[in-house]
Coordinates of C-alpha atoms in Angstrom, one line a residue:
Chain M
X1 CA 18.6 -32.1 -20.2
X2 CA 16.2 -33.6 -17.8
X3 CA 12.9 -31.8 -17.5
X4 CA 11.1 -31.7 -14.1
X5 CA 8.2 -34.1 -14.2
X6 CA 5.7 -31.5 -13.5
X7 CA 5.1 -28.0 -15.0
X8 CA 5.5 -25.3 -12.4
X9 CA 2.2 -24.6 -10.5
X10 CA -0.2 -22.1 -11.8
X11 CA 0.0 -18.6 -10.3
X12 CA -1.6 -16.6 -8.7
X13 CA -2.8 -19.0 -6.0
X14 CA -6.4 -18.6 -4.8
X15 CA -7.0 -17.6 -1.2
X16 CA -8.8 -20.1 0.9
X17 CA -8.8 -18.7 4.4
X18 CA -10.4 -16.4 3.1
X19 CA -8.5 -13.5 4.6
X20 CA -5.1 -15.0 4.9
X21 CA -2.4 -15.5 2.3
X22 CA -2.7 -18.5 0.0
X23 CA -1.3 -21.6 1.9
X24 CA 1.0 -22.4 -1.0
X25 CA 3.3 -19.6 0.1
X26 CA 4.1 -21.4 3.3
X27 CA 4.5 -24.8 1.6
X28 CA 7.0 -23.3 -0.9
X29 CA 8.8 -21.2 1.7
X30 CA 9.7 -24.5 3.6
X31 CA 10.5 -26.5 0.5
X32 CA 11.7 -24.2 -2.3
X33 CA 11.5 -20.6 -1.2
X34 CA 12.6 -19.3 -4.7
X35 CA 10.6 -21.4 -7.2
X36 CA 9.1 -21.2 -10.6
X37 CA 5.4 -20.7 -11.4
X38 CA 3.3 -20.7 -14.5
X39 CA 1.3 -17.6 -15.4
X40 CA -2.0 -17.3 -17.3
X41 CA -0.3 -16.8 -20.7
X42 CA 1.8 -20.0 -20.2
X43 CA 5.0 -18.0 -19.4
X44 CA 7.0 -18.8 -16.3
X45 CA 8.5 -16.5 -13.6
X46 CA 10.3 -16.7 -10.3
X47 CA 8.2 -16.6 -7.2
X48 CA 9.7 -15.4 -3.9
X49 CA 8.2 -16.4 -0.5
X50 CA 10.7 -15.2 2.1
X51 CA 10.4 -11.7 3.6
X52 CA 14.1 -10.9 3.2
X53 CA 14.2 -12.0 -0.4
X54 CA 11.1 -10.0 -1.2
X55 CA 12.7 -6.9 0.4
X56 CA 15.9 -7.5 -1.5
X57 CA 14.2 -7.6 -4.9
X58 CA 11.8 -4.7 -4.3
X59 CA 14.6 -2.4 -3.3
X60 CA 17.1 -3.6 -5.9
X61 CA 18.3 -1.1 -8.6
X62 CA 18.8 -4.1 -11.0
X63 CA 15.0 -4.7 -11.5
X64 CA 12.4 -2.8 -13.5
X65 CA 8.8 -2.0 -12.6
X66 CA 8.0 -1.3 -16.3
X67 CA 5.1 -3.5 -17.2
X68 CA 6.0 -3.2 -20.9
X69 CA 9.4 -4.8 -20.4
X70 CA 9.6 -8.2 -22.0
X71 CA 9.6 -10.8 -19.2
X72 CA 7.6 -8.8 -16.8
X73 CA 5.4 -11.4 -15.0
X74 CA 2.0 -11.5 -16.7
X75 CA 0.0 -12.1 -13.5
X76 CA -3.1 -10.8 -15.3
X77 CA -4.0 -10.6 -19.0
X78 CA -2.5 -7.6 -20.9
X79 CA -0.1 -6.6 -18.1
X80 CA 1.5 -4.2 -20.5
X81 CA -1.7 -2.1 -20.4
X82 CA -0.6 -1.1 -16.9
X83 CA 2.4 0.7 -18.4
X84 CA 0.2 3.7 -19.0
X85 CA 2.0 6.9 -19.7
X86 CA 2.2 8.8 -16.4
X87 CA 1.7 5.7 -14.3
X88 CA 4.3 6.0 -11.4
X89 CA 4.0 2.3 -10.6
X90 CA 5.4 1.4 -14.0
X91 CA 8.3 3.9 -14.1
X92 CA 12.0 3.3 -13.3
X93 CA 14.7 5.6 -12.0
X94 CA 15.4 8.4 -12.6
X95 CA 12.1 9.2 -14.3
X96 CA 10.1 7.7 -11.5
X97 CA 11.6 9.9 -8.7
X98 CA 11.3 13.0 -10.9
X99 CA 7.5 12.6 -11.2
X100 CA 6.9 11.2 -7.7
X101 CA 8.7 14.1 -6.0
X102 CA 6.2 16.4 -7.4
X103 CA 3.4 15.0 -5.3
X104 CA 5.0 13.6 -2.2
X105 CA 4.6 16.8 -0.3
X106 CA 0.8 16.4 -0.6
X107 CA 0.9 13.1 1.4
X108 CA 3.3 13.9 4.2
X109 CA 2.2 12.9 7.7
X110 CA 1.9 16.6 8.5
X111 CA -0.5 17.3 5.6
X112 CA -2.5 14.2 6.4
X113 CA -3.0 15.4 10.0
X114 CA -4.8 18.5 8.5
X115 CA -7.1 16.2 6.5
X116 CA -8.2 14.2 9.5
X117 CA -11.0 16.5 10.7
X118 CA -12.6 16.4 7.2
X119 CA -12.2 12.6 6.9
X120 CA -13.9 12.3 10.3
X121 CA -16.7 14.5 9.1
X122 CA -17.2 12.4 6.0
X123 CA -17.1 9.1 8.0
X124 CA -19.7 10.5 10.5
X125 CA -22.0 11.7 7.7
X126 CA -22.0 8.2 6.2
X127 CA -22.5 6.5 9.5
X128 CA -25.5 8.9 10.2
X129 CA -27.0 7.6 7.0
X130 CA -26.4 4.0 7.9
X131 CA -28.1 4.5 11.3
X132 CA -31.1 6.1 9.5
X133 CA -31.7 2.9 7.7
X134 CA -35.0 1.6 9.1
X135 CA -34.2 -2.1 8.2
X136 CA -31.1 -1.9 10.4
X137 CA -29.1 -3.6 7.7
X138 CA -26.8 -2.3 4.9
X139 CA -24.2 -3.4 2.4
X140 CA -21.2 -1.8 4.1
X141 CA -19.3 -1.7 0.8
X142 CA -21.8 0.7 -0.8
X143 CA -22.7 2.5 2.4
X144 CA -19.2 3.2 3.8
X145 CA -16.2 1.4 2.4
X146 CA -16.4 2.6 -1.2
X147 CA -17.8 6.1 -0.7
X148 CA -15.5 7.3 2.1
X149 CA -12.1 6.9 0.4
X150 CA -13.7 7.9 -3.0
X151 CA -14.9 11.2 -1.6
X152 CA -11.7 11.9 0.3
X153 CA -9.4 11.4 -2.8
X154 CA -11.8 13.3 -5.0
X155 CA -11.7 16.3 -2.7
X156 CA -7.9 16.1 -2.4
X157 CA -7.3 15.8 -6.1
X158 CA -10.1 18.1 -7.2
X159 CA -12.1 15.5 -9.1
X160 CA -15.9 16.0 -9.1
X161 CA -17.4 13.3 -6.8
X162 CA -20.5 13.1 -9.0
X163 CA -18.3 11.4 -11.6
X164 CA -17.5 8.5 -9.3
X165 CA -19.6 6.1 -11.2
X166 CA -17.1 6.3 -14.1
X167 CA -13.9 5.6 -12.2
X168 CA -15.4 3.1 -9.7
X169 CA -16.8 0.9 -12.5
X170 CA -13.7 1.0 -14.6
X171 CA -11.5 0.3 -11.5
X172 CA -13.5 -2.8 -10.9
X173 CA -13.0 -4.0 -14.5
X174 CA -9.3 -3.2 -14.6
X175 CA -8.5 -5.0 -11.4
X176 CA -10.7 -8.1 -11.9
X177 CA -8.6 -11.1 -12.9
X178 CA -11.3 -12.4 -15.2
X179 CA -11.2 -9.3 -17.4
X180 CA -9.9 -10.0 -20.9
X181 CA -7.0 -8.2 -22.5
X182 CA -9.4 -6.3 -24.8
X183 CA -11.7 -5.3 -21.9
X184 CA -8.8 -4.1 -19.9
X185 CA -7.5 -2.0 -22.9
X186 CA -11.0 -0.6 -23.4
X187 CA -11.4 0.4 -19.8
X188 CA -8.0 2.2 -19.8
X189 CA -9.1 3.9 -23.0
X190 CA -12.3 5.1 -21.4
X191 CA -10.6 6.4 -18.3
X192 CA -7.9 8.2 -20.4
X193 CA -10.7 10.0 -22.3
X194 CA -12.5 10.9 -19.0
X195 CA -9.4 12.1 -17.1
X196 CA -7.9 13.7 -20.3
X197 CA -10.9 16.0 -20.4
X198 CA -10.6 16.7 -16.7
X199 CA -6.9 17.6 -17.2
X200 CA -7.8 19.9 -20.1
X201 CA -10.3 21.8 -17.9
X202 CA -7.9 21.9 -15.0
X203 CA -5.1 23.2 -17.3
X204 CA -7.3 26.1 -18.4
X205 CA -8.0 27.0 -14.8
X206 CA -5.8 25.4 -12.2
X207 CA -7.6 25.4 -8.9
X208 CA -6.4 25.1 -5.4
X209 CA -6.3 21.3 -5.3
X210 CA -3.7 18.7 -5.9
X211 CA -4.2 18.5 -9.6
X212 CA -4.1 22.3 -9.9
X213 CA -0.9 22.5 -7.9
X214 CA 0.7 19.6 -9.9
X215 CA -0.1 21.3 -13.2
X216 CA 1.6 24.5 -11.8
X217 CA 4.7 22.6 -10.8
X218 CA 5.0 20.9 -14.2
X219 CA 4.6 24.2 -15.9
X220 CA 7.2 25.9 -13.7
X221 CA 9.6 23.2 -14.7
X222 CA 8.6 23.5 -18.3
X223 CA 7.7 19.8 -18.4
X224 CA 3.9 19.9 -18.5
X225 CA 2.7 17.0 -20.7
X226 CA -1.1 16.4 -21.0
X227 CA -0.7 12.6 -21.5
X228 CA 1.6 12.2 -18.5
X229 CA -0.7 14.3 -16.3
X230 CA -3.7 12.3 -17.4
X231 CA -2.0 9.0 -16.4
X232 CA -0.8 10.5 -13.2
X233 CA -4.3 11.5 -12.1
X234 CA -5.8 8.2 -13.1
X235 CA -3.3 6.3 -11.0
X236 CA -3.7 8.6 -7.9
X237 CA -7.5 8.2 -8.1
X238 CA -7.5 4.4 -8.8
X239 CA -4.9 3.7 -6.1
X240 CA -6.5 6.2 -3.8
X241 CA -10.0 4.7 -3.5
X242 CA -10.0 1.1 -4.4
X243 CA -7.3 0.0 -1.9
X244 CA -8.7 1.8 1.1
X245 CA -12.2 0.7 0.2
X246 CA -11.2 -3.0 0.2
X247 CA -9.2 -2.6 3.5
X248 CA -12.3 -1.1 5.1
X249 CA -14.6 -3.9 4.1
X250 CA -12.1 -6.7 4.7
X251 CA -10.9 -5.2 8.0
X252 CA -14.4 -4.8 9.4
X253 CA -15.3 -8.4 8.2
X254 CA -12.2 -9.8 9.9
X255 CA -12.9 -8.1 13.2
X256 CA -16.6 -9.0 13.2
X257 CA -15.5 -12.6 12.5
X258 CA -13.3 -12.7 15.6
X259 CA -15.2 -11.9 18.7
X260 CA -12.3 -11.9 21.1
X261 CA -10.1 -9.6 19.0
X262 CA -13.1 -7.3 18.4
X263 CA -13.9 -7.1 22.1
X264 CA -10.2 -6.2 22.9
X265 CA -10.3 -3.5 20.2
X266 CA -13.6 -2.0 21.5
X267 CA -12.3 -2.0 25.1
X268 CA -9.2 -0.1 24.0
X269 CA -9.8 2.2 21.0
X270 CA -6.4 3.8 21.8
X271 CA -4.8 0.9 20.1
X272 CA -6.4 1.7 16.8
X273 CA -3.1 2.5 14.9
X274 CA -1.7 -0.9 15.9
X275 CA -5.0 -2.6 14.9
X276 CA -4.7 -0.9 11.5
X277 CA -1.2 -2.2 11.0
X278 CA -2.1 -5.7 11.9
X279 CA -5.1 -5.7 9.6
X280 CA -2.9 -4.3 6.8
X281 CA -0.6 -7.3 7.3
X282 CA -3.3 -9.8 7.8
X283 CA -5.3 -8.9 4.7
X284 CA -2.3 -8.0 2.5
X285 CA -4.7 -6.9 -0.2
X286 CA -2.1 -5.8 -2.8
X287 CA -0.2 -9.1 -3.2
X288 CA 1.2 -10.0 -6.7
X289 CA 1.2 -6.5 -8.2
X290 CA 4.7 -6.1 -6.5
X291 CA 6.4 -7.9 -9.4
X292 CA 9.5 -6.9 -11.3
X293 CA 11.7 -8.0 -14.2
X294 CA 15.5 -8.3 -13.8
X295 CA 17.5 -5.9 -16.0
X296 CA 20.8 -7.5 -14.9
X297 CA 21.6 -10.8 -13.3
X298 CA 20.9 -10.6 -9.6
X299 CA 21.5 -13.0 -6.7
X300 CA 18.5 -13.7 -4.6
X301 CA 19.1 -16.2 -1.9
X302 CA 21.0 -19.1 -3.6
X303 CA 19.4 -18.4 -7.0
X304 CA 20.7 -16.2 -9.8
X305 CA 17.9 -14.5 -11.5
X306 CA 19.0 -13.8 -15.0
X307 CA 18.5 -10.5 -16.9
X308 CA 15.1 -10.6 -18.6
X309 CA 13.5 -13.0 -16.1
X310 CA 10.4 -12.0 -14.2
X311 CA 10.3 -12.1 -10.4
X312 CA 7.1 -12.0 -8.3
X313 CA 7.7 -10.6 -4.9
X314 CA 4.3 -10.9 -3.2
X315 CA 3.5 -8.7 -0.2
X316 CA 1.2 -11.4 1.2
X317 CA 4.1 -14.0 1.2
X318 CA 6.4 -11.6 3.0
X319 CA 3.7 -10.7 5.5
X320 CA 3.0 -14.4 6.3
X321 CA 6.7 -15.4 6.7
X322 CA 6.6 -17.1 10.1
X323 CA 10.2 -16.3 10.8
X324 CA 9.2 -12.6 10.9
X325 CA 5.6 -12.7 12.1
X326 CA 4.9 -15.6 14.5
X327 CA 1.8 -17.6 13.8
X328 CA 1.1 -15.3 10.8
X329 CA -2.4 -16.8 10.0
X330 CA -3.7 -15.5 13.3
X331 CA -5.2 -12.0 13.5
X332 CA -3.5 -10.7 16.6
X333 CA -4.1 -7.0 17.4
X334 CA -1.5 -7.3 20.3
X335 CA 1.4 -8.1 18.0
X336 CA 3.6 -5.4 16.6
X337 CA 3.5 -6.0 12.9
X338 CA 6.2 -3.5 12.0
X339 CA 8.2 -4.6 9.0
X340 CA 5.0 -5.7 7.1
X341 CA 5.2 -5.0 3.4
X342 CA 1.5 -4.3 2.8
X343 CA 2.5 -1.0 1.2
X344 CA 5.3 -2.6 -0.8
X345 CA 9.0 -1.9 -0.4
X346 CA 11.7 0.1 -2.3
X347 CA 11.3 3.4 -4.1
X348 CA 7.7 2.4 -5.2
X349 CA 6.4 2.0 -1.7
X350 CA 2.9 3.4 -1.4
X351 CA 3.1 7.2 -1.4
X352 CA -0.5 7.5 0.0
X353 CA 0.2 5.2 3.0
X354 CA -0.3 7.8 5.6
X355 CA -3.6 8.9 4.0
X356 CA -4.7 5.2 4.0
X357 CA -3.7 4.9 7.7
X358 CA -5.7 8.0 8.6
X359 CA -8.8 6.7 6.7
X360 CA -8.6 3.3 8.2
X361 CA -8.0 4.5 11.8
X362 CA -11.0 6.9 11.6
X363 CA -13.3 4.4 10.0
X364 CA -12.6 1.4 12.3
X365 CA -12.7 3.5 15.5
X366 CA -15.8 5.5 14.6
X367 CA -17.8 2.6 13.2
X368 CA -17.4 0.3 16.2
X369 CA -17.8 3.2 18.7
X370 CA -21.1 4.4 17.0
X371 CA -22.5 1.0 16.1
X372 CA -21.2 -1.3 18.9
X373 CA -23.9 -3.9 18.0
X374 CA -22.6 -4.3 14.4
X375 CA -22.7 -7.9 13.2
X376 CA -22.3 -10.0 10.1
X377 CA -25.5 -11.0 8.4
X378 CA -23.9 -14.2 7.0
X379 CA -20.7 -16.0 8.0
X380 CA -17.4 -15.0 6.3
X381 CA -17.2 -18.2 4.2
X382 CA -20.4 -17.2 2.5
X383 CA -19.1 -13.7 1.5
X384 CA -18.4 -12.7 -2.0
X385 CA -14.6 -12.2 -2.2
X386 CA -12.9 -10.6 -5.2
X387 CA -10.5 -12.4 -7.5
X388 CA -8.6 -9.3 -8.3
X389 CA -5.3 -7.5 -8.3
X390 CA -6.5 -5.7 -5.2
X391 CA -8.2 -8.3 -2.9
X392 CA -11.5 -7.4 -1.3
X393 CA -15.2 -7.9 -1.0
X394 CA -17.9 -7.3 -3.6
X395 CA -20.4 -6.9 -0.8
X396 CA -20.6 -7.0 3.0
X397 CA -24.0 -7.2 4.5
X398 CA -24.0 -6.1 8.1
X399 CA -26.8 -5.5 10.6
X400 CA -27.1 -4.0 14.1
Chain S
X1 CA 28.2 1.0 25.6
X2 CA 26.5 3.2 23.1
X3 CA 26.8 6.8 24.3
X4 CA 25.3 8.7 21.4
X5 CA 23.5 8.0 18.2
X6 CA 23.9 10.1 15.1
X7 CA 21.3 9.8 12.4
X8 CA 21.2 11.1 8.8
X9 CA 18.8 10.8 5.9
X10 CA 20.0 10.6 2.3
X11 CA 17.4 12.8 0.7
X12 CA 18.3 11.6 -2.8
X13 CA 17.5 8.1 -1.9
X14 CA 14.4 9.0 0.2
X15 CA 11.2 8.2 -1.6
X16 CA 9.1 10.2 0.9
X17 CA 6.7 7.4 1.8
X18 CA 6.6 8.9 5.3
X19 CA 7.0 5.5 7.0
X20 CA 9.8 6.7 9.3
X21 CA 7.5 9.5 10.6
X22 CA 5.0 6.8 11.6
X23 CA 7.6 4.5 13.2
X24 CA 9.6 7.3 14.9
X25 CA 7.3 10.4 15.0
X26 CA 9.5 12.3 17.4
X27 CA 12.7 11.7 15.5
X28 CA 11.8 12.4 11.9
X29 CA 9.8 15.0 9.9
X30 CA 9.1 15.5 6.3
X31 CA 10.0 18.5 4.1
X32 CA 7.0 20.6 3.0
X33 CA 8.7 21.0 -0.4
X34 CA 9.0 17.4 -1.5
X35 CA 8.1 15.2 1.5
X36 CA 11.6 13.9 1.9
X37 CA 12.5 13.0 5.5
X38 CA 15.0 14.6 7.8
X39 CA 15.9 14.0 11.4
X40 CA 14.4 16.4 14.0
X41 CA 17.8 16.2 15.7
X42 CA 21.0 14.8 14.3
X43 CA 21.7 13.3 17.7
X44 CA 18.4 12.2 19.1
X45 CA 18.0 11.5 22.8
X46 CA 18.4 8.0 24.0
X47 CA 14.7 7.5 24.6
X48 CA 14.3 7.7 20.8
X49 CA 17.1 5.3 19.8
X50 CA 14.9 2.2 19.5
X51 CA 12.4 3.9 17.3
X52 CA 15.1 5.4 15.1
X53 CA 16.7 2.0 14.6
X54 CA 13.3 0.6 13.7
X55 CA 12.7 3.4 11.2
X56 CA 16.2 2.8 9.7
X57 CA 15.7 -1.0 9.5
X58 CA 12.4 -0.6 7.7
X59 CA 13.2 2.3 5.5
X60 CA 12.1 1.2 2.0
X61 CA 15.0 2.8 0.2
X62 CA 17.6 2.4 3.0
X63 CA 18.0 6.1 3.1
X64 CA 18.5 6.3 6.9
X65 CA 21.9 5.8 8.3
X66 CA 22.9 5.6 11.9
X67 CA 26.3 6.0 13.5
X68 CA 26.8 5.0 17.1
X69 CA 29.3 6.6 19.4
X70 CA 30.8 3.8 21.5
X71 CA 32.2 4.7 25.0
X72 CA 35.1 2.4 25.8
X73 CA 36.4 1.7 29.3
X74 CA 39.2 4.2 28.7
X75 CA 36.4 6.8 28.1
X76 CA 37.5 7.4 24.5
X77 CA 34.7 7.8 22.0
X78 CA 34.6 6.8 18.4
X79 CA 31.9 6.7 15.9
X80 CA 31.0 3.3 14.4
X81 CA 28.6 2.8 11.6
X82 CA 25.5 1.2 13.1
X83 CA 23.5 -1.7 11.8
X84 CA 22.5 -0.9 8.3
X85 CA 20.0 -3.3 6.8
X86 CA 20.2 -4.2 3.2

């Protein structure tokens, strides 16, 4: 048996643009669109780089999202730790739909419309505080990007906002690629204790918030399980703040970095929803977490992925497929980026996507309307980008 | 020539991500019980066909199906299953 002369390349690939997808995706898409990569633990997995192949795998019933399954791509250390009890993202059918259907009514487009006035109020309060800053300079991550979605999701779930220090700091550790297996397990443990106590309190007196309503639903079904509920809450809170926070800071940085696009946006705020979609595509902040392991042999393109093999179906690779999005490396708020996979694809597609859209629309529109002179303090190539499962910025200094 | 479009959502397949309501806000709504999508009208007006096709093509669980009534020259009408991605 002849071995290839080189080991498959190390994955994940670093971003260099710094907003755009890693350039390796495009090179592979042209040469070998379904290829092998080497992961941090030395194992290998399939890497897909074409939009249709990525859709096929993410919507296939023959793959598992269970991070504990042998062969699940170990894109970070201790990937199995993400198979927390109650974590929707790691469940398969039919269990997954059973739990997911208990909260989907909380995130309908209709319900989110009712949250908009409160989101607007929260955004305005934070921008008031920014404008009160005598130095006319702030770190936008701490002043706006992180607090707004944190406060919104806390109010929706019924989690005291004063406790944000706990979940924000552990989210940072859990998602950082440099985090060791032990640190990751310890952070999950700390969060389980924290949210476990919250669930205990909520179970004693279920309030009129998402957690209260979810507990009531589980009880009515006779399926209330403290451990499942704890994991469920953890995931909603982690996914509900860290993602939007990073999209806010990256989106603002990308717009401030592109004078022409920003001018077009400011001149026509009515196009905000389309700007949001293009920024979601352009930043594709959740990339390699959309991985799966094959439970049966499946055909993808001209390759047969064997049962037990891992498949990485990266959202950023799909969103930079030039056959679907022309000149994908260009931020273009005039394009219609429908079909982007920034929220994933298949039964696991982001259930909070319309909440995220509302937050991003309100933040981008209000920020540039109220602080039209906003500018970057240093150029984007000097910014501190995260090497994390959710891409983003550690810090974004802006002035006006 | 397409003379009518009939749209249906398989609520068991629907994962209630609410994407169709964004792509075709006048054609789909979500149930208050479990968020699953349903068509506002089974036979939406022609002005909505493009957005309905968009929503169907991008549905993450391929839960939206479209049938198209084709008018032939003899003015007979039949239903044909429309483009169904995936």
